[in-house]
Amino acid sequence: MAKDIAQFIAENEQNIKRDIKRLIDIKSVKSAPEPGAPYGAGVRAAQLEAMKFCEELGLETVDCEGRIAYAHYGRQDKFIGVIAHMDVVPEGNGWDTPPYDCTERDGYLVGRGTSDDKGPFVIAAYAVKYLIENKIDLNYGVRLIIGLDEETGMSDIEYYKAHYPQPNFTFTPDADFPVGHGEKGIYSADLVSGPVGEGAVLLLEGGVASNVVADHAQALVRSAALDTLKKAAQGRSDIRLTEQENGVLVEAFGRAAHAGTPATGINANHILMKFLCESGVLEPQEQAAASFIARLTESYDGRAFGIDAQDGLFAPNSIIGGVLKKEDGRFVLNVNSRYNTAIEPKEIEKRIENTANQAGFTVCNMENSGPFYMSPEHPAVQTMCEIYGEVTGADARPYVMSGGTYARHMDNAVSYGIECPQENVPEWVGTAHMKNEALGIEHAKQCCEIYIKTFLRLQQVDL
Ligand SMILES: [Zn+2]
């Protein structure tokens, strides 16, 4: 007779906290490759500690050449996969406690990776421990895949797929509850103008990242343009001019937003390019390139590229021009599109390329990963939603998103937790990638219950 789940979790609470701390205390930000450590020493150390911890729980581990690893329990011919990652994003500033010394505060574990994604990994491993301890008869084994390169390109899962068998069904605890059963396609590329010559613009830079709408952009313009610029900037609160020794600094101010939900953003790159075009200070080649960039960044719906479309499954397509620069005498705009199933991935590439080429721009550094969509009627999705609803009392409906998780890289995979709306969260608590990243201990216990029930009930589902 299987032990009561609540009792199991109560008995293991201290151990769960201890083992999360073991992993958090290792700074595993990707760094320069070393022999046997393709993602750097920190990531490698976290991988080895994660494997050691899984062995202690009774799983068998395999090191996949330092590129990824896994810990397995039960049948090898049919198994459920869970993929979480040991790499973390840099800590940034403003922490109240040391980011790599996991600390307990107000019922939360605080540290980089507590919620993204080391904490969820440990919770899933303890759910496997429940199966082991109770000698549950398994129709499907369980494989915990230990990702090492989630935050910077997911080369780890590509390596896994090339060398190891995929699970029959996989979930990644690296998003929100209940179940993410679809993700939009993600396209990004640099659009590079022809040579703009020794024009009026000496320097150009806008935005911070491909996937963020630029909240700030600036150009250094030749001093001779000062009076003209002053006239054009009159009454503008979104443009600021500063006279400098080497030219006039023109700054544009917008509002940041994520590429997946750009509608709330205001693109400073667009404001800057449009302002410079209208001011009349640009040379003809600059004017042509800048007006094209201004046109592309005028809206987020993709109409400038002919890729605006809806499919009824996902939100409409979007595209932003998040990063702008002048490099080797050319203007460069990085674009980032989140697209649904209405237009094929190859067709997205073609239309963006055609649009760019018509204006004398070329496409460089293109990356494209098509959308994935699993039916919300899939019995595994239904079962997981039911369990989440039972344990939390929440109305559990599967959802689709614009972000990208491991799920899009695998056959038959979804995201499943661990973030979900919480009540009475202290103000200092941060989420994934933020300062003071934290994981509620009661929430962690609830997640463990969800994952135990999931492993148990998926045994009865035809995966
Ligand atoms: Zn993550």
XYZ file of C-alpha atoms in Angstrom, residues 27-351:
325
model
C 26.956 29.629 -9.561
C 26.111 28.040 -12.896
C 26.046 30.910 -15.342
C 27.380 29.829 -18.747
C 31.080 30.692 -19.120
C 34.031 29.923 -21.377
C 34.294 26.228 -22.338
C 36.870 24.078 -20.600
C 37.892 20.464 -21.248
C 34.891 18.294 -20.355
C 32.831 21.382 -19.563
C 31.457 22.822 -22.799
C 29.323 25.384 -20.918
C 32.015 26.300 -18.416
C 33.074 25.169 -14.958
C 30.057 26.475 -13.041
C 27.491 24.690 -15.196
C 29.582 21.527 -15.069
C 29.757 21.655 -11.260
C 25.970 22.050 -11.039
C 25.484 19.142 -13.453
C 27.667 16.825 -11.358
C 25.949 17.864 -8.136
C 22.512 17.283 -9.711
C 23.591 13.795 -10.826
C 24.983 13.002 -7.391
C 21.769 14.107 -5.755
C 19.681 11.956 -8.110
C 21.856 8.922 -7.370
C 21.269 9.466 -3.668
C 17.529 9.281 -4.347
C 17.957 5.982 -6.185
C 17.994 7.011 -9.843
C 20.605 5.892 -12.349
C 22.485 8.713 -14.023
C 24.157 9.157 -17.389
C 26.506 12.018 -18.253
C 25.971 12.829 -21.914
C 29.497 14.129 -22.537
C 28.936 17.248 -20.441
C 26.398 18.555 -22.960
C 23.376 17.334 -21.018
C 22.699 14.490 -18.557
C 19.837 12.400 -17.292
C 18.696 10.418 -14.276
C 16.452 7.455 -14.939
C 14.147 5.215 -12.953
C 12.177 2.221 -14.249
C 11.598 0.949 -17.760
C 13.908 2.185 -20.479
C 11.743 1.194 -23.449
C 8.778 3.392 -22.478
C 9.237 6.442 -20.316
C 7.962 9.852 -19.313
C 10.493 12.680 -19.536
C 10.892 15.722 -17.346
C 13.364 18.324 -18.550
C 14.655 21.099 -16.310
C 17.873 23.086 -16.517
C 20.840 23.735 -14.270
C 22.161 26.818 -16.062
C 20.987 30.168 -14.723
C 20.970 33.734 -16.014
C 23.424 36.178 -14.372
C 22.212 37.496 -11.036
C 22.052 41.213 -11.949
C 21.861 43.820 -9.199
C 19.790 44.735 -6.170
C 19.582 41.474 -4.213
C 18.748 41.623 -0.505
C 20.551 38.321 0.155
C 23.502 36.648 -1.635
C 22.151 35.160 -4.896
C 24.350 32.049 -4.656
C 23.761 31.309 -0.975
C 20.208 29.968 -0.811
C 18.463 31.652 2.109
C 15.106 31.075 3.783
C 13.018 34.209 4.261
C 9.292 34.638 5.033
C 8.532 31.066 3.944
C 10.495 31.362 0.675
C 13.794 29.998 -0.556
C 15.715 32.890 -2.127
C 18.530 32.536 -4.650
C 19.253 32.509 -8.391
C 17.599 29.409 -9.824
C 15.117 28.711 -7.020
C 12.181 28.971 -9.426
C 14.076 28.834 -12.744
C 14.866 26.002 -12.806
C 16.806 24.185 -10.081
C 13.981 24.251 -7.533
C 11.497 22.639 -9.942
C 14.096 20.008 -10.853
C 14.568 18.990 -7.212
C 10.801 18.893 -6.669
C 10.336 16.593 -9.669
C 13.173 14.371 -8.423
C 11.439 13.971 -5.058
C 8.263 13.006 -6.882
C 10.312 10.187 -8.438
C 11.608 9.289 -4.985
C 7.994 8.664 -3.983
C 7.654 6.123 -6.806
C 10.905 4.429 -5.792
C 10.114 4.263 -2.075
C 6.681 2.851 -2.670
C 7.869 0.448 -5.359
C 5.102 1.612 -7.669
C 4.547 -0.732 -10.584
C 5.462 1.400 -13.583
C 4.022 1.154 -17.044
C 6.331 4.028 -18.021
C 9.751 4.708 -16.535
C 10.689 8.266 -15.630
C 13.697 10.143 -16.997
C 14.774 13.459 -15.492
C 16.747 15.214 -18.198
C 19.280 17.634 -16.754
C 19.504 20.540 -19.185
C 22.623 22.705 -19.193
C 22.095 25.314 -21.897
C 18.480 26.434 -21.710
C 19.078 30.134 -21.249
C 21.422 30.657 -24.187
C 20.263 28.626 -27.156
C 19.139 25.122 -26.071
C 22.002 23.393 -27.837
C 21.787 20.807 -25.013
C 18.454 19.362 -26.091
C 19.564 19.275 -29.713
C 22.539 17.195 -28.587
C 20.275 14.911 -26.578
C 17.946 14.338 -29.534
C 20.853 13.523 -31.822
C 22.252 10.838 -29.481
C 19.550 9.551 -27.114
C 15.941 8.385 -27.448
C 13.159 10.840 -26.795
C 10.674 10.069 -24.028
C 7.165 8.996 -25.043
C 5.896 12.162 -23.456
C 7.770 15.026 -21.762
C 6.910 17.956 -19.554
C 9.161 20.833 -18.585
C 8.609 22.565 -15.241
C 9.943 25.819 -16.675
C 6.863 27.969 -17.291
C 3.435 28.402 -15.689
C 0.767 26.020 -14.448
C -1.393 24.490 -15.599
C -0.303 23.223 -19.031
C 1.339 25.130 -21.882
C 0.269 23.079 -24.887
C 1.467 25.425 -27.615
C 4.173 27.982 -28.288
C 4.404 30.441 -31.127
C 7.182 30.262 -33.678
C 10.184 32.477 -32.958
C 12.118 34.179 -35.756
C 14.987 36.597 -35.312
C 17.487 38.142 -37.723
C 19.588 41.209 -38.428
C 18.438 43.325 -41.369
C 21.517 45.084 -42.734
C 21.316 48.122 -45.014
C 23.631 48.857 -47.917
C 26.519 51.261 -47.184
C 25.153 54.561 -45.877
C 28.410 56.442 -46.458
C 30.011 59.149 -44.351
C 26.677 60.752 -43.611
C 25.262 62.745 -40.759
C 24.970 59.850 -38.296
C 28.258 59.081 -36.559
C 26.965 56.547 -34.047
C 23.670 54.733 -33.680
C 22.476 52.429 -30.931
C 19.060 51.473 -29.632
C 17.563 48.772 -27.444
C 19.047 46.139 -25.157
C 17.994 42.759 -26.540
C 16.385 41.110 -29.533
C 13.313 40.117 -27.538
C 12.586 43.469 -25.899
C 10.946 46.558 -27.406
C 13.548 49.343 -27.150
C 12.834 51.913 -24.454
C 15.838 54.018 -25.413
C 17.722 54.754 -28.638
C 20.352 57.318 -29.504
C 22.297 58.703 -32.432
C 25.324 60.933 -32.500
C 24.821 63.406 -35.369
C 27.311 65.847 -36.894
C 27.393 69.201 -35.099
C 26.454 71.089 -38.269
C 22.926 69.718 -37.917
C 22.354 71.288 -34.495
C 20.033 74.140 -35.505
C 17.944 71.936 -37.777
C 17.612 69.296 -35.082
C 16.651 71.894 -32.481
C 13.831 73.137 -34.670
C 12.573 69.604 -35.311
C 12.708 68.646 -31.620
C 10.674 71.633 -30.453
C 7.819 70.576 -28.176
C 8.889 66.891 -28.226
C 8.979 65.122 -24.874
C 10.174 61.847 -26.431
C 13.290 63.401 -28.004
C 16.206 64.979 -26.158
C 19.190 66.767 -27.707
C 22.530 67.208 -25.972
C 25.427 69.139 -27.490
C 28.674 67.261 -27.185
C 32.207 67.992 -28.280
C 32.015 65.491 -31.127
C 28.423 66.050 -32.245
C 24.793 66.289 -31.163
C 23.450 63.391 -29.163
C 19.846 62.677 -30.172
C 18.028 60.454 -27.704
C 14.580 58.913 -28.165
C 12.489 57.526 -25.328
C 9.911 54.758 -25.568
C 8.602 52.016 -23.318
C 9.973 48.475 -22.995
C 7.814 45.377 -23.525
C 8.545 41.728 -24.193
C 8.597 40.636 -27.837
C 5.790 38.186 -27.076
C 3.456 40.976 -25.929
C 4.735 44.062 -27.704
C 1.439 45.994 -27.777
C 2.175 47.705 -24.454
C 5.563 48.911 -25.695
C 6.613 52.044 -27.535
C 9.619 51.465 -29.760
C 12.317 54.083 -29.223
C 14.101 52.854 -32.368
C 11.069 53.837 -34.406
C 10.824 57.250 -32.723
C 14.500 57.968 -33.407
C 14.489 56.860 -37.046
C 11.296 58.726 -37.835
C 12.573 61.868 -36.115
C 15.859 61.823 -38.023
C 14.049 61.267 -41.325
C 11.644 64.128 -40.736
C 14.311 66.507 -39.481
C 15.962 66.561 -42.900
C 19.533 66.191 -41.606
C 20.280 62.817 -43.233
C 22.201 62.188 -46.424
C 20.261 60.388 -49.197
C 21.526 56.831 -48.447
C 20.932 57.326 -44.743
C 17.526 58.761 -45.430
C 16.526 55.729 -47.492
C 17.725 53.231 -44.892
C 16.259 55.149 -41.946
C 12.866 55.624 -43.562
C 12.696 51.908 -44.336
C 13.527 51.085 -40.689
C 10.946 53.620 -39.519
C 8.335 51.972 -41.705
C 9.170 48.452 -40.456
C 8.966 49.505 -36.821
C 5.793 51.551 -37.128
C 3.537 48.681 -36.027
C 4.033 45.310 -34.361
C 1.565 43.278 -36.392
C 3.913 42.328 -39.233
C 1.992 44.111 -41.988
C 5.165 45.869 -43.184
C 6.567 42.387 -43.927
C 3.310 40.881 -45.189
C 3.248 38.427 -42.307
C 0.271 39.751 -40.347
C -2.018 36.775 -39.771
C -4.175 34.955 -37.235
C -4.955 31.275 -36.891
C -7.545 31.151 -34.097
C -5.213 29.044 -31.926
C -2.616 31.616 -30.931
C -2.554 35.400 -30.644
C -1.973 37.244 -33.947
C 1.560 37.417 -35.324
C 3.926 40.080 -34.044
C 7.347 41.435 -34.952
C 9.527 44.032 -33.255
C 12.739 45.812 -34.203
C 14.362 45.654 -30.775
C 17.994 46.484 -31.472
C 19.387 49.150 -33.779
C 22.991 50.045 -34.557
C 25.405 51.433 -37.111
C 28.139 48.948 -37.907
C 30.758 48.961 -40.672
C 29.047 51.917 -42.305
C 25.611 50.261 -42.423
C 22.420 50.513 -40.406
C 21.435 47.244 -38.753
C 18.000 46.461 -37.319
C 17.459 43.251 -35.382
C 13.911 41.941 -35.730
C 12.159 39.356 -33.573
C 8.865 37.784 -34.620
C 6.471 35.529 -32.716
C 4.230 33.822 -35.220
C 1.364 31.375 -35.242
C 0.466 28.468 -37.532
C -1.217 30.584 -40.230
C 2.006 30.974 -42.239
C 4.639 28.230 -42.641
C 8.039 28.912 -41.006
C 9.835 28.859 -44.390
C 7.307 31.309 -45.787
C 7.928 33.671 -42.832
C 11.641 33.615 -43.739
C 10.896 34.247 -47.393
C 8.561 37.176 -46.824
